[in-house]
Amino acid sequence: GDSVTQMEGPVTLSEEAFLTINCTYTATGYPSLFWYVQYPGEGLQLLLKATKADDKGSNKGFEATYRKETTSFHLEKGSVQVSDSAVYFCALRPRPNTGNQFYFGTGTSLTVIP
Amino acid sequence: GAVVSQHPSRVICKSGTSVKIECRSLDFQATTMFWYRQFPKQSLMLMATSNEGSKATYEQGVEKDKFLINHASLTLSTLTVTSAHPEDSSFYICSAGTGAGYTFGSGTRLTVV
């Protein structure tokens, strides 16, 4: 079945450090891939997405490239800020999609220290 | 943008009692709402899909008599955990949307003592 495997946390980085959170997936067909972020006390927010192979999603300095050959969608940011401290979820939405549901990774908690 | 309000954010209840969690779409009408559950250090797992005006569709292994879902209007879905037990302690989160996009609530941390 479809699933997402995400790098376990927690991750602690100093401000301006480089961030990578690994995400690999298993799916039949051609899923859409997403990164969601959950700031403390808030709901999940869509950070970025990619809908086909080699697409690069980007937002707020974060990037992730849909790699079909390695079934990966790693999240990267060149210089993290304290305000990036949150939990990050990798997710996929299968295609063809019969239920509009998502499959999520376990979430990776990121803490950025000044 | 689309906003989903989930209430309460935290609840502690005694074993054997029932707890109701609300999920409201504040500025849009949601034809479909999803309920997820997250065990510690595990993925979000879909529990059920709720379509307005019809019975919810439960995922395999989810007890429909224990987790009652009601989607009576296009802006409100409720999840009631009946006769709660400590093993029901978990993080529950809803998402609402129309197929074009989905927005998640802030989640509910349920602790059954």
mmCIF file of N, CA and C in Angstrom, chain A:
data_model
loop_
_atom_site.group_PDB
_atom_site.id
_atom_site.type_symbol
_atom_site.label_atom_id
_atom_site.label_comp_id
_atom_site.label_asym_id
_atom_site.label_seq_id
_atom_site.Cartn_x
_atom_site.Cartn_y
_atom_site.Cartn_z
ATOM 1 N N GLY A 1 0.820 -1.205 0.000
ATOM 2 C CA GLY A 1 0.000 0.000 0.000
ATOM 3 C C GLY A 1 0.845 1.241 0.000
ATOM 4 N N ASP A 2 0.174 2.353 -0.151
ATOM 5 C CA ASP A 2 0.867 3.634 -0.163
ATOM 6 C C ASP A 2 1.348 4.012 1.236
ATOM 7 N N SER A 3 2.523 4.594 1.292
ATOM 8 C CA SER A 3 3.053 5.003 2.593
ATOM 9 C C SER A 3 4.143 6.047 2.407
ATOM 10 N N VAL A 4 4.436 6.708 3.500
ATOM 11 C CA VAL A 4 5.488 7.727 3.520
ATOM 12 C C VAL A 4 6.411 7.441 4.692
ATOM 13 N N THR A 5 7.687 7.468 4.452
ATOM 14 C CA THR A 5 8.682 7.294 5.503
ATOM 15 C C THR A 5 9.473 8.585 5.641
ATOM 16 N N GLN A 6 9.503 9.078 6.841
ATOM 17 C CA GLN A 6 10.098 10.388 7.073
ATOM 18 C C GLN A 6 11.180 10.283 8.128
ATOM 19 N N MET A 7 12.205 11.096 7.968
ATOM 20 C CA MET A 7 13.303 11.124 8.926
ATOM 21 C C MET A 7 12.780 11.437 10.322
ATOM 22 N N GLU A 8 13.239 10.684 11.288
ATOM 23 C CA GLU A 8 12.782 10.905 12.644
ATOM 24 C C GLU A 8 13.485 12.092 13.271
ATOM 25 N N GLY A 9 12.792 12.743 14.146
ATOM 26 C CA GLY A 9 13.410 13.842 14.869
ATOM 27 C C GLY A 9 13.671 13.447 16.304
ATOM 28 N N PRO A 10 13.791 14.402 17.180
ATOM 29 C CA PRO A 10 13.777 15.821 16.836
ATOM 30 C C PRO A 10 15.097 16.284 16.237
ATOM 31 N N VAL A 11 15.007 17.360 15.481
ATOM 32 C CA VAL A 11 16.173 17.979 14.879
ATOM 33 C C VAL A 11 16.382 19.345 15.524
ATOM 34 N N THR A 12 17.604 19.591 15.954
ATOM 35 C CA THR A 12 17.949 20.890 16.545
ATOM 36 C C THR A 12 19.077 21.497 15.734
ATOM 37 N N LEU A 13 18.866 22.705 15.247
ATOM 38 C CA LEU A 13 19.867 23.397 14.444
ATOM 39 C C LEU A 13 20.084 24.807 14.970
ATOM 40 N N SER A 14 21.247 25.312 14.693
ATOM 41 C CA SER A 14 21.523 26.713 14.988
ATOM 42 C C SER A 14 20.982 27.574 13.861
ATOM 43 N N GLU A 15 20.650 28.782 14.191
ATOM 44 C CA GLU A 15 20.158 29.716 13.180
ATOM 45 C C GLU A 15 21.149 29.816 12.032
ATOM 46 N N GLU A 16 20.637 29.894 10.828
ATOM 47 C CA GLU A 16 21.398 30.002 9.584
ATOM 48 C C GLU A 16 22.019 28.681 9.139
ATOM 49 N N ALA A 17 21.765 27.610 9.835
ATOM 50 C CA ALA A 17 22.269 26.304 9.396
ATOM 51 C C ALA A 17 21.445 25.785 8.229
ATOM 52 N N PHE A 18 21.994 24.787 7.542
ATOM 53 C CA PHE A 18 21.313 24.148 6.419
ATOM 54 C C PHE A 18 20.428 23.020 6.945
ATOM 55 N N LEU A 19 19.231 22.940 6.396
ATOM 56 C CA LEU A 19 18.275 21.935 6.843
ATOM 57 C C LEU A 19 17.974 20.943 5.729
ATOM 58 N N THR A 20 17.978 19.678 6.084
ATOM 59 C CA THR A 20 17.435 18.630 5.218
ATOM 60 C C THR A 20 16.581 17.711 6.068
ATOM 61 N N ILE A 21 15.371 17.475 5.634
ATOM 62 C CA ILE A 21 14.511 16.465 6.255
ATOM 63 C C ILE A 21 14.161 15.472 5.155
ATOM 64 N N ASN A 22 14.584 14.226 5.362
ATOM 65 C CA ASN A 22 14.394 13.216 4.333
ATOM 66 C C ASN A 22 12.981 12.643 4.334
ATOM 67 N N CYS A 23 12.495 12.375 3.134
ATOM 68 C CA CYS A 23 11.180 11.768 2.969
ATOM 69 C C CYS A 23 11.227 10.851 1.755
ATOM 70 N N THR A 24 10.833 9.604 1.944
ATOM 71 C CA THR A 24 10.691 8.683 0.828
ATOM 72 C C THR A 24 9.284 8.116 0.855
ATOM 73 N N TYR A 25 8.849 7.649 -0.289
ATOM 74 C CA TYR A 25 7.465 7.203 -0.358
ATOM 75 C C TYR A 25 7.357 5.886 -1.121
ATOM 76 N N THR A 26 6.240 5.232 -0.893
ATOM 77 C CA THR A 26 5.861 4.043 -1.651
ATOM 78 C C THR A 26 4.456 4.275 -2.171
ATOM 79 N N ALA A 27 4.284 4.145 -3.459
ATOM 80 C CA ALA A 27 2.964 4.392 -4.026
ATOM 81 C C ALA A 27 2.864 3.723 -5.383
ATOM 82 N N THR A 28 1.649 3.355 -5.729
ATOM 83 C CA THR A 28 1.379 2.918 -7.092
ATOM 84 C C THR A 28 0.924 4.146 -7.871
ATOM 85 N N GLY A 29 1.122 4.135 -9.142
ATOM 86 C CA GLY A 29 0.708 5.284 -9.940
ATOM 87 C C GLY A 29 1.626 6.472 -9.740
ATOM 88 N N TYR A 30 1.064 7.644 -9.860
ATOM 89 C CA TYR A 30 1.854 8.867 -9.807
ATOM 90 C C TYR A 30 1.260 9.811 -8.759
ATOM 91 N N PRO A 31 1.719 9.675 -7.516
ATOM 92 C CA PRO A 31 1.109 10.482 -6.456
ATOM 93 C C PRO A 31 1.534 11.946 -6.527
ATOM 94 N N SER A 32 0.762 12.775 -5.885
ATOM 95 C CA SER A 32 1.186 14.137 -5.591
ATOM 96 C C SER A 32 1.867 14.115 -4.223
ATOM 97 N N LEU A 33 2.871 14.940 -4.070
ATOM 98 C CA LEU A 33 3.654 14.949 -2.835
ATOM 99 C C LEU A 33 3.580 16.324 -2.175
ATOM 100 N N PHE A 34 3.576 16.302 -0.847
ATOM 101 C CA PHE A 34 3.361 17.533 -0.099
ATOM 102 C C PHE A 34 4.292 17.584 1.118
ATOM 103 N N TRP A 35 4.584 18.796 1.523
ATOM 104 C CA TRP A 35 5.136 19.043 2.844
ATOM 105 C C TRP A 35 4.181 19.977 3.570
ATOM 106 N N TYR A 36 3.780 19.537 4.765
ATOM 107 C CA TYR A 36 2.949 20.359 5.629
ATOM 108 C C TYR A 36 3.770 20.767 6.844
ATOM 109 N N VAL A 37 3.432 21.908 7.407
ATOM 110 C CA VAL A 37 4.112 22.384 8.609
ATOM 111 C C VAL A 37 3.065 22.694 9.669
ATOM 112 N N GLN A 38 3.396 22.338 10.886
ATOM 113 C CA GLN A 38 2.511 22.638 12.009
ATOM 114 C C GLN A 38 3.281 23.428 13.044
ATOM 115 N N TYR A 39 2.959 24.712 13.150
ATOM 116 C CA TYR A 39 3.555 25.555 14.175
ATOM 117 C C TYR A 39 2.848 25.284 15.493
ATOM 118 N N PRO A 40 3.503 25.545 16.595
ATOM 119 C CA PRO A 40 2.898 25.260 17.896
ATOM 120 C C PRO A 40 1.511 25.876 18.050
ATOM 121 N N GLY A 41 0.553 25.045 18.413
ATOM 122 C CA GLY A 41 -0.798 25.524 18.659
ATOM 123 C C GLY A 41 -1.616 25.811 17.419
ATOM 124 N N GLU A 42 -1.078 25.514 16.261
ATOM 125 C CA GLU A 42 -1.811 25.807 15.029
ATOM 126 C C GLU A 42 -2.096 24.539 14.239
ATOM 127 N N GLY A 43 -2.921 24.679 13.228
ATOM 128 C CA GLY A 43 -3.224 23.553 12.364
ATOM 129 C C GLY A 43 -2.135 23.314 11.339
ATOM 130 N N LEU A 44 -2.272 22.198 10.676
ATOM 131 C CA LEU A 44 -1.344 21.903 9.589
ATOM 132 C C LEU A 44 -1.524 22.923 8.474
ATOM 133 N N GLN A 45 -0.402 23.394 7.943
ATOM 134 C CA GLN A 45 -0.460 24.320 6.818
ATOM 135 C C GLN A 45 0.343 23.728 5.672
ATOM 136 N N LEU A 46 -0.170 23.887 4.487
ATOM 137 C CA LEU A 46 0.575 23.428 3.330
ATOM 138 C C LEU A 46 1.808 24.307 3.145
ATOM 139 N N LEU A 47 2.964 23.680 3.082
ATOM 140 C CA LEU A 47 4.213 24.413 2.880
ATOM 141 C C LEU A 47 4.570 24.449 1.400
ATOM 142 N N LEU A 48 4.549 23.284 0.772
ATOM 143 C CA LEU A 48 4.826 23.212 -0.655
ATOM 144 C C LEU A 48 4.339 21.881 -1.189
ATOM 145 N N LYS A 49 4.264 21.801 -2.505
ATOM 146 C CA LYS A 49 3.806 20.562 -3.104
ATOM 147 C C LYS A 49 4.416 20.387 -4.495
ATOM 148 N N ALA A 50 4.358 19.150 -4.992
ATOM 149 C CA ALA A 50 4.796 18.837 -6.341
ATOM 150 C C ALA A 50 3.887 17.750 -6.878
ATOM 151 N N THR A 51 3.480 17.886 -8.101
ATOM 152 C CA THR A 51 2.483 16.964 -8.623
ATOM 153 C C THR A 51 3.023 15.983 -9.650
ATOM 154 N N LYS A 52 4.246 16.184 -10.123
ATOM 155 C CA LYS A 52 4.794 15.212 -11.063
ATOM 156 C C LYS A 52 6.307 15.162 -10.932
ATOM 157 N N ALA A 53 6.855 14.126 -11.496
ATOM 158 C CA ALA A 53 8.297 13.881 -11.387
ATOM 159 C C ALA A 53 9.096 15.084 -11.876
ATOM 160 N N ASP A 54 10.151 15.385 -11.127
ATOM 161 C CA ASP A 54 11.102 16.459 -11.395
ATOM 162 C C ASP A 54 10.556 17.855 -11.067
ATOM 163 N N ASP A 55 9.304 17.927 -10.655
ATOM 164 C CA ASP A 55 8.778 19.212 -10.185
ATOM 165 C C ASP A 55 9.494 19.609 -8.910
ATOM 166 N N LYS A 56 9.726 20.905 -8.766
ATOM 167 C CA LYS A 56 10.293 21.418 -7.520
ATOM 168 C C LYS A 56 9.266 22.324 -6.882
ATOM 169 N N GLY A 57 8.884 21.984 -5.654
ATOM 170 C CA GLY A 57 8.016 22.864 -4.887
ATOM 171 C C GLY A 57 8.872 23.785 -4.039
ATOM 172 N N SER A 58 8.432 25.032 -3.876
ATOM 173 C CA SER A 58 9.214 25.952 -3.060
ATOM 174 C C SER A 58 8.297 26.972 -2.404
ATOM 175 N N ASN A 59 8.698 27.373 -1.195
ATOM 176 C CA ASN A 59 7.907 28.358 -0.454
ATOM 177 C C ASN A 59 8.705 28.771 0.777
ATOM 178 N N LYS A 60 8.744 30.046 1.063
ATOM 179 C CA LYS A 60 9.397 30.571 2.268
ATOM 180 C C LYS A 60 10.841 30.106 2.394
ATOM 181 N N GLY A 61 11.520 29.901 1.290
ATOM 182 C CA GLY A 61 12.911 29.476 1.327
ATOM 183 C C GLY A 61 13.088 27.974 1.385
ATOM 184 N N PHE A 62 11.998 27.236 1.565
ATOM 185 C CA PHE A 62 12.048 25.777 1.565
ATOM 186 C C PHE A 62 11.883 25.259 0.134
ATOM 187 N N GLU A 63 12.537 24.146 -0.141
ATOM 188 C CA GLU A 63 12.422 23.510 -1.450
ATOM 189 C C GLU A 63 12.347 21.997 -1.285
ATOM 190 N N ALA A 64 11.668 21.350 -2.236
ATOM 191 C CA ALA A 64 11.680 19.890 -2.294
ATOM 192 C C ALA A 64 11.446 19.496 -3.741
ATOM 193 N N THR A 65 12.202 18.513 -4.218
ATOM 194 C CA THR A 65 12.104 18.069 -5.606
ATOM 195 C C THR A 65 11.550 16.658 -5.646
ATOM 196 N N TYR A 66 10.572 16.450 -6.477
ATOM 197 C CA TYR A 66 9.911 15.159 -6.662
ATOM 198 C C TYR A 66 10.846 14.269 -7.482
ATOM 199 N N ARG A 67 11.452 13.281 -6.830
ATOM 200 C CA ARG A 67 12.407 12.383 -7.488
ATOM 201 C C ARG A 67 11.774 11.012 -7.623
ATOM 202 N N LYS A 68 11.316 10.712 -8.820
ATOM 203 C CA LYS A 68 10.641 9.425 -9.024
ATOM 204 C C LYS A 68 11.637 8.274 -8.968
ATOM 205 N N GLU A 69 12.848 8.515 -9.470
ATOM 206 C CA GLU A 69 13.822 7.424 -9.533
ATOM 207 C C GLU A 69 14.269 6.963 -8.156
ATOM 208 N N THR A 70 14.244 7.873 -7.197
ATOM 209 C CA THR A 70 14.617 7.503 -5.826
ATOM 210 C C THR A 70 13.412 7.522 -4.897
ATOM 211 N N THR A 71 12.240 7.733 -5.433
ATOM 212 C CA THR A 71 10.982 7.859 -4.668
ATOM 213 C C THR A 71 11.188 8.718 -3.431
ATOM 214 N N SER A 72 11.703 9.918 -3.676
ATOM 215 C CA SER A 72 12.004 10.802 -2.552
ATOM 216 C C SER A 72 11.448 12.197 -2.777
ATOM 217 N N PHE A 73 11.321 12.913 -1.662
ATOM 218 C CA PHE A 73 10.823 14.293 -1.701
ATOM 219 C C PHE A 73 11.415 15.004 -0.484
ATOM 220 N N HIS A 74 12.718 15.122 -0.468
ATOM 221 C CA HIS A 74 13.423 15.673 0.687
ATOM 222 C C HIS A 74 13.211 17.182 0.795
ATOM 223 N N LEU A 75 12.999 17.638 2.002
ATOM 224 C CA LEU A 75 12.788 19.073 2.258
ATOM 225 C C LEU A 75 14.124 19.719 2.612
ATOM 226 N N GLU A 76 14.412 20.869 2.002
ATOM 227 C CA GLU A 76 15.664 21.563 2.260
ATOM 228 C C GLU A 76 15.418 23.057 2.437
ATOM 229 N N LYS A 77 16.301 23.631 3.258
ATOM 230 C CA LYS A 77 16.336 25.085 3.370
ATOM 231 C C LYS A 77 17.772 25.486 3.650
ATOM 232 N N GLY A 78 18.226 26.486 2.955
ATOM 233 C CA GLY A 78 19.635 26.849 3.035
ATOM 234 C C GLY A 78 20.027 27.530 4.336
ATOM 235 N N SER A 79 19.126 28.256 4.952
ATOM 236 C CA SER A 79 19.470 29.018 6.146
ATOM 237 C C SER A 79 18.217 29.128 7.022
ATOM 238 N N VAL A 80 18.163 28.307 8.058
ATOM 239 C CA VAL A 80 16.946 28.285 8.871
ATOM 240 C C VAL A 80 16.927 29.444 9.869
ATOM 241 N N GLN A 81 15.731 29.802 10.269
ATOM 242 C CA GLN A 81 15.517 30.856 11.243
ATOM 243 C C GLN A 81 14.782 30.286 12.458
ATOM 244 N N VAL A 82 14.842 31.013 13.545
ATOM 245 C CA VAL A 82 14.150 30.563 14.758
ATOM 246 C C VAL A 82 12.671 30.345 14.488
ATOM 247 N N SER A 83 12.115 31.190 13.633
ATOM 248 C CA SER A 83 10.681 31.100 13.322
ATOM 249 C C SER A 83 10.320 29.856 12.513
ATOM 250 N N ASP A 84 11.308 29.116 12.054
ATOM 251 C CA ASP A 84 11.051 27.857 11.334
ATOM 252 C C ASP A 84 10.823 26.691 12.291
ATOM 253 N N SER A 85 10.984 26.918 13.566
ATOM 254 C CA SER A 85 10.767 25.853 14.547
ATOM 255 C C SER A 85 9.321 25.388 14.475
ATOM 256 N N ALA A 86 9.127 24.110 14.183
ATOM 257 C CA ALA A 86 7.789 23.562 13.961
ATOM 258 C C ALA A 86 7.930 22.062 13.736
ATOM 259 N N VAL A 87 6.787 21.416 13.492
ATOM 260 C CA VAL A 87 6.802 20.011 13.091
ATOM 261 C C VAL A 87 6.473 19.944 11.610
ATOM 262 N N TYR A 88 7.262 19.199 10.872
ATOM 263 C CA TYR A 88 7.109 19.102 9.427
ATOM 264 C C TYR A 88 6.644 17.707 9.051
ATOM 265 N N PHE A 89 5.596 17.657 8.227
ATOM 266 C CA PHE A 89 5.025 16.381 7.795
ATOM 267 C C PHE A 89 5.153 16.249 6.285
ATOM 268 N N CYS A 90 5.682 15.128 5.859
ATOM 269 C CA CYS A 90 5.682 14.769 4.448
ATOM 270 C C CYS A 90 4.405 13.971 4.185
ATOM 271 N N ALA A 91 3.794 14.174 3.030
ATOM 272 C CA ALA A 91 2.545 13.474 2.746
ATOM 273 C C ALA A 91 2.415 13.194 1.260
ATOM 274 N N LEU A 92 1.646 12.183 0.943
ATOM 275 C CA LEU A 92 1.338 11.927 -0.449
ATOM 276 C C LEU A 92 -0.172 11.757 -0.629
ATOM 277 N N ARG A 93 -0.594 12.077 -1.805
ATOM 278 C CA ARG A 93 -1.990 11.906 -2.190
ATOM 279 C C ARG A 93 -1.982 11.065 -3.451
ATOM 280 N N PRO A 94 -2.533 9.845 -3.364
ATOM 281 C CA PRO A 94 -2.414 8.931 -4.505
ATOM 282 C C PRO A 94 -3.138 9.431 -5.750
ATOM 283 N N ARG A 95 -2.630 9.033 -6.881
ATOM 284 C CA ARG A 95 -3.350 9.234 -8.132
ATOM 285 C C ARG A 95 -3.308 7.955 -8.927
ATOM 286 N N PRO A 96 -4.329 7.453 -9.506
ATOM 287 C CA PRO A 96 -5.659 8.026 -9.392
ATOM 288 C C PRO A 96 -6.195 7.939 -7.968
ATOM 289 N N ASN A 97 -6.889 8.956 -7.539
ATOM 290 C CA ASN A 97 -7.299 9.095 -6.152
ATOM 291 C C ASN A 97 -8.781 8.860 -6.021
ATOM 292 N N THR A 98 -9.115 7.859 -5.263
ATOM 293 C CA THR A 98 -10.531 7.539 -5.103
ATOM 294 C C THR A 98 -11.141 8.130 -3.846
ATOM 295 N N GLY A 99 -10.321 8.713 -2.980
ATOM 296 C CA GLY A 99 -10.898 9.195 -1.733
ATOM 297 C C GLY A 99 -10.385 10.532 -1.276
ATOM 298 N N ASN A 100 -9.503 11.114 -2.035
ATOM 299 C CA ASN A 100 -8.938 12.403 -1.654
ATOM 300 C C ASN A 100 -8.218 12.355 -0.318
ATOM 301 N N GLN A 101 -7.757 11.188 0.099
ATOM 302 C CA GLN A 101 -7.088 11.140 1.381
ATOM 303 C C GLN A 101 -5.590 11.319 1.203
ATOM 304 N N PHE A 102 -4.959 11.608 2.304
ATOM 305 C CA PHE A 102 -3.518 11.774 2.330
ATOM 306 C C PHE A 102 -2.895 10.651 3.169
ATOM 307 N N TYR A 103 -1.669 10.347 2.843
ATOM 308 C CA TYR A 103 -0.856 9.473 3.687
ATOM 309 C C TYR A 103 0.286 10.311 4.214
ATOM 310 N N PHE A 104 0.445 10.303 5.528
ATOM 311 C CA PHE A 104 1.424 11.178 6.160
ATOM 312 C C PHE A 104 2.607 10.404 6.721
ATOM 313 N N GLY A 105 3.741 11.084 6.765
ATOM 314 C CA GLY A 105 4.865 10.589 7.534
ATOM 315 C C GLY A 105 4.641 10.885 9.003
ATOM 316 N N THR A 106 5.588 10.488 9.825
ATOM 317 C CA THR A 106 5.437 10.614 11.272
ATOM 318 C C THR A 106 5.650 12.030 11.777
ATOM 319 N N GLY A 107 6.160 12.882 10.938
ATOM 320 C CA GLY A 107 6.442 14.248 11.380
ATOM 321 C C GLY A 107 7.847 14.357 11.949
ATOM 322 N N THR A 108 8.487 15.457 11.674
ATOM 323 C CA THR A 108 9.832 15.735 12.189
ATOM 324 C C THR A 108 9.799 17.073 12.904
ATOM 325 N N SER A 109 10.130 17.036 14.180
ATOM 326 C CA SER A 109 10.143 18.258 14.961
ATOM 327 C C SER A 109 11.466 18.979 14.767
ATOM 328 N N LEU A 110 11.388 20.231 14.393
ATOM 329 C CA LEU A 110 12.583 21.057 14.190
ATOM 330 C C LEU A 110 12.614 22.178 15.217
ATOM 331 N N THR A 111 13.729 22.309 15.889
ATOM 332 C CA THR A 111 13.946 23.437 16.794
ATOM 333 C C THR A 111 15.176 24.180 16.315
ATOM 334 N N VAL A 112 15.025 25.469 16.083
ATOM 335 C CA VAL A 112 16.144 26.300 15.660
ATOM 336 C C VAL A 112 16.504 27.217 16.820
ATOM 337 N N ILE A 113 17.762 27.154 17.220
ATOM 338 C CA ILE A 113 18.208 27.964 18.361
ATOM 339 C C ILE A 113 19.029 29.153 17.879
ATOM 340 N N PRO A 114 18.889 30.279 18.551
ATOM 341 C CA PRO A 114 19.609 31.491 18.117
ATOM 342 C C PRO A 114 21.116 31.304 18.251
#
